[in-house]
Short mmCIF file of C-alpha atoms in Angstrom, two decimals:
data_model
loop_
_atom_site.label_atom_id
_atom_site.label_comp_id
_atom_site.label_asym_id
_atom_site.label_seq_id
_atom_site.Cartn_x
_atom_site.Cartn_y
_atom_site.Cartn_z
CA MET A 1491 -15.64 -43.79 7.81
CA GLU A 1492 -15.63 -44.97 4.19
CA ALA A 1493 -17.96 -47.84 5.04
CA LEU A 1494 -20.37 -45.49 6.80
CA ARG A 1495 -20.43 -43.18 3.77
CA GLN A 1496 -21.28 -46.08 1.44
CA HIS A 1497 -24.26 -47.09 3.58
CA ALA A 1498 -25.45 -43.59 4.48
CA ALA A 1499 -29.22 -43.08 4.27
CA GLY A 1500 -29.39 -39.60 5.76
CA PRO A 1501 -27.37 -36.53 6.73
CA VAL A 1502 -24.51 -36.67 9.21
CA SER A 1503 -24.79 -34.83 12.53
CA GLU A 1504 -21.62 -34.38 14.57
CA THR A 1505 -20.59 -32.37 17.60
CA SER A 1506 -17.47 -32.59 19.71
CA ASP A 1507 -19.18 -35.28 21.82
CA LEU A 1508 -21.49 -37.15 19.46
CA TYR A 1509 -21.70 -38.50 15.90
CA GLN A 1510 -25.08 -39.55 14.51
CA GLN A 1511 -26.10 -40.93 11.12
CA THR A 1512 -28.84 -43.00 9.53
CA ILE A 1513 -27.45 -46.01 7.66
CA THR A 1514 -28.95 -48.76 5.47
CA VAL A 1515 -27.80 -52.30 6.21
CA SER A 1516 -28.12 -54.63 3.20
CA GLY A 1517 -26.17 -57.67 4.26
CA THR A 1518 -24.57 -59.64 7.04
CA PRO A 1519 -20.94 -58.69 6.24
CA PHE A 1520 -21.55 -55.02 7.01
CA TRP A 1521 -23.33 -55.93 10.24
CA GLN A 1522 -20.39 -58.06 11.30
CA PHE A 1523 -18.08 -55.19 10.37
CA LEU A 1524 -19.98 -52.90 12.76
CA GLN A 1525 -19.79 -55.46 15.56
CA ALA A 1526 -16.03 -55.77 15.09
CA ALA A 1527 -15.63 -52.00 14.84
CA ARG A 1528 -17.44 -51.57 18.17
CA LEU A 1529 -14.82 -53.67 19.90
CA GLU A 1530 -11.95 -51.75 18.31
CA ALA A 1531 -13.57 -48.38 18.94
CA ALA A 1532 -13.07 -48.61 22.68
CA GLU A 1533 -9.33 -48.36 22.09
CA MET A 1534 -9.90 -45.05 20.27
CA GLY A 1535 -12.03 -43.59 23.04
CA VAL A 1536 -15.47 -43.99 21.42
CA THR A 1537 -18.54 -46.16 21.95
CA ILE A 1538 -20.72 -47.27 19.03
CA SER A 1539 -24.45 -47.91 19.35
CA VAL A 1540 -26.87 -49.03 16.61
CA THR A 1541 -30.62 -48.83 17.23
CA ASP A 1542 -33.84 -49.18 15.32
CA HIS A 1543 -35.79 -45.98 14.80
CA SER A 1544 -38.70 -47.44 16.75
CA ASP A 1545 -36.83 -47.89 20.05
CA ASP A 1546 -33.45 -47.55 21.77
CA TYR A 1547 -32.66 -51.25 22.00
CA GLU A 1548 -28.98 -51.96 21.24
CA LEU A 1549 -28.99 -54.14 18.12
CA LEU A 1550 -25.27 -54.83 17.85
CA ASP A 1551 -25.65 -57.35 20.70
CA ASP A 1552 -27.75 -59.55 18.37
CA ASP A 1553 -26.77 -61.61 15.35
CA LEU A 1554 -29.26 -60.59 12.67
CA GLU A 1555 -29.35 -63.06 9.80
CA GLU A 1556 -31.68 -61.50 7.24
CA PHE A 1557 -31.84 -57.94 6.04
CA SER A 1558 -34.12 -56.21 3.58
CA GLU A 1559 -32.59 -52.76 3.15
CA ARG A 1560 -33.40 -51.89 6.74
CA ALA A 1561 -32.44 -48.44 8.05
CA PHE A 1562 -30.80 -48.06 11.43
CA SER A 1563 -29.54 -45.15 13.48
CA ILE A 1564 -25.88 -45.32 14.39
CA ARG A 1565 -24.73 -43.26 17.36
CA ILE A 1566 -21.06 -42.86 18.23
CA ILE A 1567 -20.21 -41.29 21.58
CA LYS A 1568 -16.70 -39.92 21.97
CA VAL A 1569 -15.23 -40.42 25.40
CA PRO A 1570 -14.22 -36.94 26.68
CA HIS A 1571 -10.54 -36.12 26.95
CA PRO A 1572 -9.43 -33.14 29.07
CA ASP A 1573 -7.10 -31.77 26.39
CA THR A 1574 -8.44 -33.14 23.09
CA LEU A 1575 -11.50 -32.90 20.85
CA LYS A 1576 -12.17 -35.65 18.30
CA PHE A 1577 -14.08 -35.53 15.02
CA PHE A 1578 -14.82 -38.04 12.30
CA THR A 1579 -15.61 -35.38 9.67
CA ILE A 1580 -14.18 -32.02 8.66
CA ASP A 1581 -17.70 -30.65 8.43
CA GLY A 1582 -18.37 -31.70 12.02
CA PHE A 1583 -15.19 -29.91 13.12
CA CYS A 1584 -16.18 -26.67 11.31
CA ARG A 1585 -19.75 -26.69 12.63
CA SER A 1586 -18.62 -27.42 16.16
CA ALA A 1587 -16.06 -24.60 16.07
CA ALA A 1588 -18.86 -22.18 15.14
CA THR A 1589 -21.48 -23.43 17.61
CA GLU A 1590 -19.33 -24.26 20.65
CA PRO A 1591 -16.10 -22.22 20.30
CA SER A 1592 -15.44 -22.18 24.04
CA ARG A 1593 -14.78 -25.94 23.89
CA PHE A 1594 -11.89 -25.32 21.50
CA GLU A 1595 -10.43 -22.60 23.72
CA SER A 1596 -10.03 -25.08 26.57
CA VAL A 1597 -8.04 -27.73 24.65
CA GLU A 1598 -4.73 -27.93 22.82
CA ASN A 1599 -5.41 -30.73 20.33
CA VAL A 1600 -8.06 -31.64 17.77
CA LEU A 1601 -8.15 -35.01 16.02
CA ILE A 1602 -10.00 -35.40 12.69
CA ALA A 1603 -10.36 -38.78 10.96
CA GLU A 1604 -10.81 -37.30 7.48
CA ILE A 1605 -7.43 -35.54 7.27
CA ASP A 1606 -3.90 -36.89 6.83
CA PHE A 1607 -1.88 -33.76 7.69
CA GLU A 1608 -1.27 -31.36 10.57
CA SER A 1609 -2.51 -27.79 10.79
CA THR A 1610 -1.86 -25.43 13.69
CA SER A 1611 -2.83 -22.14 15.26
CA ALA A 1612 -0.92 -20.37 18.03
CA GLY A 1613 -2.57 -22.56 20.65
CA LEU A 1614 -4.04 -25.55 18.81
CA ILE A 1615 -2.85 -28.53 16.79
CA VAL A 1616 -5.23 -30.20 14.34
CA ARG A 1617 -3.97 -33.59 13.21
CA PRO A 1618 -5.19 -36.96 11.87
CA TRP A 1619 -7.16 -39.18 14.22
CA MET A 1620 -5.20 -42.37 13.78
CA ASP A 1621 -5.25 -43.65 17.34
CA ASP A 1622 -5.59 -42.34 20.87
CA SER A 1623 -1.87 -41.98 21.55
CA SER A 1624 -0.39 -39.01 23.34
CA THR A 1625 -0.65 -35.71 21.50
CA SER A 1626 2.16 -33.31 20.73
CA SER A 1627 2.35 -29.83 22.19
CA PRO A 1628 1.06 -26.82 20.22
CA THR A 1629 3.27 -23.97 19.17
CA GLN A 1630 1.98 -21.80 22.01
CA SER A 1631 0.58 -23.10 25.29
CA VAL A 1632 -3.01 -22.07 25.92
CA ASP A 1633 -2.18 -21.15 29.50
CA ALA A 1634 0.78 -18.93 28.51
CA ALA A 1635 -1.37 -16.01 27.34
CA PRO A 1636 -3.58 -13.93 29.63
CA SER A 1637 -7.28 -14.51 29.20
CA PRO A 1638 -9.13 -11.78 27.26
CA ARG A 1639 -11.70 -11.85 30.06
CA ARG A 1640 -9.12 -10.10 32.24
CA LEU A 1641 -9.03 -7.10 29.88
CA VAL A 1642 -12.51 -7.05 28.32
CA ASN A 1643 -15.47 -6.49 30.63
CA ASP A 1644 -18.15 -9.01 29.61
CA MET A 1645 -21.44 -7.37 30.59
CA SER A 1646 -23.54 -9.71 28.46
CA GLY A 1647 -23.98 -12.41 31.07
CA LYS A 1648 -23.57 -14.94 28.25
CA GLY A 1649 -19.81 -15.39 28.21
CA LEU A 1650 -19.29 -13.66 24.86
CA VAL A 1651 -15.62 -12.84 25.49
CA PRO A 1652 -13.25 -15.75 24.68
CA THR A 1653 -11.38 -17.45 27.49
CA SER A 1654 -8.30 -17.86 25.28
CA VAL A 1655 -6.99 -15.91 22.30
CA SER A 1656 -4.28 -18.26 21.01
CA THR A 1657 -6.77 -20.81 19.63
CA TRP A 1658 -7.91 -18.34 16.95
CA ILE A 1659 -4.58 -16.78 15.92
CA VAL A 1660 -4.13 -18.74 12.71
CA ALA A 1661 -1.39 -18.55 10.09
CA ASP A 1662 -1.88 -21.97 8.44
CA ALA A 1663 -3.90 -21.63 5.23
CA TRP A 1664 -6.04 -24.77 5.61
CA LEU A 1665 -7.12 -24.07 9.17
CA ARG A 1666 -7.64 -20.37 8.44
CA ASP A 1667 -10.01 -21.25 5.60
CA LYS A 1668 -12.03 -23.65 7.78
CA ILE A 1669 -12.51 -21.35 10.78
CA LEU A 1670 -12.33 -17.94 9.06
CA ASN A 1671 -15.68 -16.69 10.36
CA VAL A 1672 -15.44 -17.89 13.93
CA ALA A 1673 -11.77 -16.92 14.31
CA SER A 1674 -12.44 -13.36 13.07
CA TYR A 1675 -15.50 -13.02 15.28
CA ARG A 1676 -13.81 -14.37 18.42
CA LEU A 1677 -10.63 -12.30 17.97
CA SER A 1678 -12.69 -9.14 17.46
CA LEU A 1679 -14.25 -9.71 20.89
CA CYS A 1680 -10.78 -9.56 22.46
CA LEU A 1681 -10.20 -5.89 21.50
CA PRO A 1682 -12.95 -3.65 23.00
CA ASP A 1683 -13.05 -2.39 26.57
CA ALA A 1684 -16.39 -4.11 27.13
CA VAL A 1685 -19.13 -6.09 25.37
CA SER A 1686 -22.82 -6.19 26.18
CA ILE A 1687 -26.24 -7.12 24.83
CA ASP A 1688 -28.56 -4.31 23.70
CA ASP A 1689 -32.35 -4.15 24.04
CA ASP A 1690 -32.78 -6.06 20.77
CA GLY A 1691 -30.61 -8.93 22.02
CA LYS A 1692 -27.67 -8.07 19.74
CA ALA A 1693 -24.03 -7.97 20.83
CA VAL A 1694 -22.46 -4.52 21.21
CA ALA A 1695 -18.81 -3.47 21.65
CA HIS A 1696 -17.74 -0.52 23.82
CA LEU A 1697 -14.60 1.64 23.67
CA ARG A 1698 -14.12 4.06 26.56
CA SER A 1699 -10.73 5.72 26.08
CA GLY A 1700 -11.52 9.42 25.68
CA ARG A 1701 -14.83 9.64 23.88
CA LYS A 1702 -17.17 6.69 24.15
CA VAL A 1703 -17.77 4.45 21.15
CA ILE A 1704 -20.65 1.97 20.99
CA ALA A 1705 -20.68 -0.30 17.91
CA ALA A 1706 -22.99 -3.15 16.96
CA ILE A 1707 -21.23 -6.47 16.41
CA ALA A 1708 -22.25 -8.22 13.18
CA PRO A 1709 -23.30 -11.89 13.38
CA LEU A 1710 -20.66 -14.57 12.96
CA SER A 1711 -21.65 -15.43 9.37
CA SER A 1712 -20.68 -11.97 8.06
CA TRP A 1713 -17.02 -12.12 9.17
CA THR A 1714 -15.67 -13.35 5.83
CA SER A 1715 -12.61 -11.19 5.17
CA PRO A 1716 -9.24 -13.01 5.19
CA GLU A 1717 -7.46 -9.64 5.30
CA LEU A 1718 -9.32 -8.60 8.44
CA LEU A 1719 -8.55 -11.95 10.09
CA SER A 1720 -4.85 -11.48 9.30
CA THR A 1721 -4.87 -8.03 10.91
CA LEU A 1722 -6.85 -9.27 13.92
CA SER A 1723 -4.38 -12.13 14.38
CA ASP A 1724 -1.40 -9.75 14.31
CA VAL A 1725 -3.05 -7.34 16.76
CA CYS A 1726 -4.18 -10.00 19.23
CA GLU A 1727 -0.79 -11.72 19.07
CA TRP A 1728 0.88 -8.40 19.94
CA ILE A 1729 -1.49 -7.69 22.82
CA TYR A 1730 -1.79 -11.11 24.42
CA LEU A 1731 1.23 -13.18 23.36
CA ASP A 1732 4.04 -10.63 23.08
CA GLY A 1733 5.31 -10.82 26.64
CA ARG A 1734 3.88 -9.22 29.73
CA ASP A 1735 2.03 -5.91 30.14
CA ALA A 1736 -0.92 -6.97 27.96
CA GLU A 1737 -3.16 -4.50 29.80
CA THR A 1738 -1.05 -1.51 28.70
CA ARG A 1739 -0.97 -2.67 25.08
CA HIS A 1740 -4.72 -3.26 25.12
CA SER A 1741 -5.33 0.24 26.54
CA LEU A 1742 -3.08 1.88 23.93
CA LEU A 1743 -4.87 0.12 21.08
CA SER A 1744 -8.25 1.07 22.51
CA ALA A 1745 -7.22 4.74 22.69
CA GLU A 1746 -5.98 4.70 19.08
CA LEU A 1747 -9.17 3.02 17.87
CA VAL A 1748 -11.26 5.72 19.56
CA ARG A 1749 -9.15 8.42 17.89
CA LEU A 1750 -9.59 6.97 14.40
CA TRP A 1751 -13.14 5.61 14.75
CA GLN A 1752 -15.72 6.84 12.26
CA THR A 1753 -19.01 7.84 13.86
CA ASP A 1754 -21.86 5.32 13.52
CA SER A 1755 -19.60 2.55 12.16
CA SER A 1756 -20.43 -1.03 13.08
CA TRP A 1757 -17.78 -3.00 14.95
CA GLN A 1758 -16.76 -4.93 11.85
CA ASP A 1759 -16.69 -1.90 9.53
CA GLY A 1760 -14.86 0.21 12.11
CA LEU A 1761 -12.16 -2.43 12.57
CA ARG A 1762 -11.76 -2.81 8.82
CA GLU A 1763 -11.27 0.95 8.42
CA SER A 1764 -9.27 1.83 11.53
CA LEU A 1765 -7.53 -1.23 12.97
CA GLU A 1766 -4.34 -1.15 10.88
CA GLY A 1767 -3.69 2.53 11.56
CA ALA A 1768 -4.54 2.16 15.26
CA PHE A 1769 -2.24 -0.86 15.51
CA ALA A 1770 0.72 1.01 13.99
CA SER A 1771 0.24 3.98 16.32
CA ALA A 1772 -0.27 1.79 19.38
CA ARG A 1773 2.94 -0.16 18.73
CA THR A 1774 4.90 3.05 18.39
CA ALA A 1775 3.38 4.51 21.55
CA TYR A 1776 4.16 1.33 23.46
CA ARG A 1777 7.77 1.27 22.28
CA LEU A 1778 8.20 4.85 23.39
CA HIS A 1779 6.46 4.03 26.66
CA ILE A 1780 8.95 1.33 27.60
CA GLN A 1781 12.06 3.28 26.53
CA SER A 1782 13.96 5.21 29.20
CA LYS A 1783 14.73 8.43 27.31
CA GLY A 1784 13.19 11.00 29.63
CA VAL A 1785 10.50 11.74 27.05
CA ASP A 1786 6.79 11.70 27.60
CA ALA A 1787 5.84 9.25 24.85
CA PHE A 1788 2.21 10.18 24.70
CA LYS A 1789 2.96 13.91 24.47
CA LEU A 1790 5.48 13.20 21.72
CA MET A 1791 2.86 11.28 19.72
CA SER A 1792 0.35 14.08 20.27
CA ASP A 1793 2.86 16.73 19.13
CA LEU A 1794 3.66 14.70 16.03
CA ARG A 1795 0.00 14.44 15.07
CA LYS A 1796 -0.61 18.15 15.78
CA GLY A 1797 2.43 19.19 13.76
CA LEU A 1798 1.36 16.95 10.88
CA ALA A 1799 -2.15 18.42 10.88
CA ASP A 1800 -0.81 22.00 10.93
CA ASP A 1801 1.69 21.37 8.15
CA VAL A 1802 -0.81 19.60 5.90
CA ARG A 1803 -3.21 22.50 6.49
CA SER A 1804 -0.47 24.98 5.49
CA LEU A 1805 0.25 23.02 2.32
CA ALA A 1806 -3.45 23.08 1.48
CA ASN A 1807 -3.57 26.84 2.10
CA ASN A 1808 -0.67 27.43 -0.28
CA THR A 1809 -2.41 25.35 -2.93
CA SER A 1810 -5.59 27.35 -2.34
CA SER A 1811 -3.71 30.66 -2.68
CA LEU A 1812 -2.45 29.63 -6.13
CA SER A 1813 -6.01 28.80 -7.17
CA SER A 1814 -7.46 32.09 -5.92
CA GLY A 1815 -4.66 34.04 -7.62
CA LEU A 1816 -5.41 32.32 -10.92
CA TRP A 1817 -9.11 33.21 -10.77
CA ARG A 1818 -8.29 36.83 -9.85
CA ASP A 1819 -5.85 37.27 -12.70
CA ALA A 1820 -8.14 35.45 -15.13
CA ALA A 1821 -10.87 37.95 -14.27
CA VAL A 1822 -8.45 40.81 -15.01
CA ALA A 1823 -7.46 39.30 -18.36
CA PHE A 1824 -11.01 38.69 -19.57
CA GLY A 1825 -12.04 42.15 -18.34
CA VAL A 1826 -9.28 43.77 -20.39
CA ILE A 1827 -10.23 41.73 -23.45
CA ALA A 1828 -13.87 42.81 -23.10
CA PHE A 1829 -12.83 46.44 -22.64
CA ARG A 1830 -10.62 46.25 -25.73
CA LEU A 1831 -13.49 44.87 -27.78
CA ALA A 1832 -15.83 47.62 -26.58
CA SER A 1833 -13.43 50.49 -27.23
CA SER A 1834 -11.57 51.17 -30.45
CA THR A 1835 -9.58 54.03 -28.92
CA VAL A 1836 -7.51 51.77 -26.73
CA GLY A 1837 -4.46 50.26 -28.43
CA ASN A 1838 -2.98 46.81 -28.15
CA TRP A 1839 -0.42 48.14 -25.68
CA LEU A 1840 -2.98 47.38 -22.91
CA LEU A 1841 -3.00 43.69 -23.85
CA TRP A 1842 0.82 43.61 -23.77
CA MET A 1843 0.80 45.15 -20.29
CA VAL A 1844 -1.77 42.65 -18.99
CA ALA A 1845 0.26 39.74 -20.41
CA ALA A 1846 3.35 41.04 -18.62
CA TYR A 1847 1.34 41.46 -15.44
CA LEU A 1848 0.07 37.88 -15.64
CA LEU A 1849 3.57 36.49 -16.15
CA ALA A 1850 4.88 38.46 -13.17
CA SER A 1851 1.93 37.45 -11.02
CA CYS A 1852 2.40 33.76 -11.91
CA ILE A 1853 6.12 33.90 -11.12
CA PHE A 1854 5.71 35.74 -7.81
CA SER A 1855 2.78 33.54 -6.66
CA CYS A 1856 4.54 30.28 -7.50
CA VAL A 1857 7.82 31.39 -5.94
CA ALA A 1858 6.10 32.52 -2.74
CA ALA A 1859 4.02 29.35 -2.42
CA SER A 1860 6.97 27.11 -3.31
CA SER A 1861 9.18 28.82 -0.74
CA ALA A 1862 6.55 28.28 1.96
CA VAL A 1863 6.19 24.61 1.01
CA SER A 1864 9.98 24.14 0.91
CA GLY A 1865 10.16 25.63 4.39
CA ILE A 1866 7.58 23.14 5.64
CA VAL A 1867 9.44 20.24 4.01
CA GLU A 1868 12.79 21.31 5.44
CA ASN A 1869 11.23 21.80 8.87
CA GLU A 1870 9.74 18.31 8.70
CA LYS A 1871 13.12 16.81 7.77
CA SER A 1872 14.81 18.64 10.63
CA PHE A 1873 12.30 17.43 13.20
CA ARG A 1874 12.49 13.93 11.72
CA SER A 1875 16.26 13.67 12.10
CA ARG A 1876 16.74 15.53 15.40
CA LEU A 1877 13.62 14.87 17.46
CA TYR A 1878 11.88 11.75 16.19
CA GLY A 1879 14.87 9.97 14.65
CA PRO A 1880 16.24 8.58 17.93
CA LEU A 1881 12.79 7.35 18.99
CA LEU A 1882 10.96 6.18 15.88
CA LEU A 1883 12.03 3.61 13.31
CA ASP A 1884 11.92 4.82 9.70
CA GLN A 1885 9.00 2.53 8.92
CA GLU A 1886 7.05 3.71 11.97
CA TYR A 1887 7.62 7.40 11.20
CA GLU A 1888 6.66 6.91 7.55
CA GLU A 1889 3.43 5.19 8.59
CA LEU A 1890 2.51 7.84 11.16
CA ALA A 1891 3.50 11.04 9.35
CA GLY A 1892 5.95 10.69 6.46
CA LYS A 1893 3.53 9.33 3.87
CA HIS A 1894 1.03 12.09 4.67
CA TYR A 1895 3.69 14.77 4.13
CA ARG A 1896 4.70 13.17 0.82
CA LYS A 1897 1.11 13.02 -0.38
CA ALA A 1898 0.36 16.68 0.51
CA GLU A 1899 3.60 17.85 -1.13
CA SER A 1900 2.88 15.82 -4.28
CA ASN A 1901 -0.62 17.33 -4.51
CA PHE A 1902 0.82 20.85 -4.26
CA ARG A 1903 3.41 20.26 -6.98
CA TRP A 1904 0.81 18.76 -9.32
CA TYR A 1905 -1.53 21.70 -8.81
CA ARG A 1906 1.33 24.18 -9.28
CA ARG A 1907 2.07 22.70 -12.73
CA PHE A 1908 -1.60 23.04 -13.62
CA ILE A 1909 -1.65 26.70 -12.50
CA VAL A 1910 1.48 27.56 -14.52
CA LEU A 1911 -0.03 25.90 -17.61
CA ALA A 1912 -3.26 27.90 -17.19
CA TYR A 1913 -1.33 31.18 -16.90
CA LEU A 1914 0.71 30.37 -20.02
CA ILE A 1915 -2.42 29.66 -22.04
CA VAL A 1916 -3.98 33.00 -21.04
CA VAL A 1917 -0.74 34.89 -21.79
CA VAL A 1918 -0.45 33.24 -25.23
CA VAL A 1919 -4.05 34.20 -26.01
CA LEU A 1920 -3.42 37.84 -25.02
CA LEU A 1921 -0.19 38.05 -27.01
CA GLY A 1922 -1.86 36.48 -30.04
CA ILE A 1923 -4.68 38.99 -29.95
CA ALA A 1924 -2.26 41.89 -29.45
CA HIS A 1925 -0.04 40.83 -32.35
CA TYR A 1926 -2.50 39.55 -34.96
CA GLY A 1927 -5.64 41.42 -34.02
CA PHE A 1928 -8.99 39.99 -33.07
CA ARG A 1929 -10.04 38.72 -36.51
CA ALA A 1930 -6.74 37.00 -37.33
CA SER A 1931 -6.51 35.57 -33.84
CA ASP A 1932 -10.06 34.30 -34.09
CA ASN A 1933 -9.26 32.54 -37.38
CA PHE A 1934 -6.05 31.14 -35.89
CA PHE A 1935 -7.76 29.65 -32.84
CA HIS A 1936 -10.59 28.26 -35.00
CA MET A 1937 -7.96 26.52 -37.11
CA VAL A 1938 -6.25 25.08 -34.02
CA ILE A 1939 -9.54 23.85 -32.58
CA SER A 1940 -10.56 22.30 -35.92
CA SER A 1941 -7.27 20.45 -36.18
CA LEU A 1942 -7.80 18.99 -32.71
#
């Protein structure tokens, strides 16, 4: 390969079957090198052909004695192997993976001459092309996983759905970087209920569990997120490689995606927004499904979501009641101040009474709201320990409901502190006016504001 690079006179073109390049021959030694390489190449499963651009006559059969910077076309045909793809260049490997991914899904080994290390996916080994010796087995046999075409209805007529999922489940950093786009794109096609081609010739994904979702699939070049590929790899590994019953796992994930899907989202955007949450819920539902506890797993999940929604709504209502009480009492306070300014016959005793009323109102409102929230929190803890504890792991429960309870409770407590502070400020203002009078209070507050 190094000799070919030194004599290159044009771009390299390589597929899984063919390598082509224009080279400049400037002397007999390089020509003799090519003739010797042709003999050795047969042992590596390739045939080398050098032709003039004007015709297809094989020139390596001749002994050319004089050269004047002549350009030739070198063509290297790789003898097909039923379980192996071979590449001279990394670039040829990457381009071939993007343009003919189905070829990679049917093999277990890839040989590349430009690398000196191994890199693997769940169903593929990429290693140096040193010779044509027997290849080692990948970490996961291609035939061990069910084909996505069993679970995803391909209505496109173009074979969009992959034949194998394990090829694209990548954990190795080097290989993940090289096939990021195609791996993300191919794995995403393993998740919907069906794929088709719309009237504009673009690929479309369909979800049919409950309400119907139709989402446009972005072209391969736009799938550039390593985080999304990591999530897709985890999800597809769980569905297709984690034992039997792939159809049930696929159906559960589809149902959760439909539940979380944002209207009018593209397939890529929808997966980025909803896949992690749908995956967590689907795993929990599947674990409950396979446990023999006499519990309807799907009803339990539904009850948990309904209870969460009701409790979060109650917490929001208690927060709202504090806010409305503040505005009501603030209106009373400012009304009394205005009345006191307008009438000189009313003493400061009215301001003292309003201040006392505001303090009592603040205390009663906060105690009532806090008691309601404490009841919700205690109820959630009781259900967590007695009903969901035996069925859900702590991490699963926290992901599905716990973190939402904590967030709603934290928001309430923050808003309660704000409400108490607002009441105290109004009470201090009223007491200051009642004690010092309007003019002294006005001078006092002007001084405070100026110092700030």
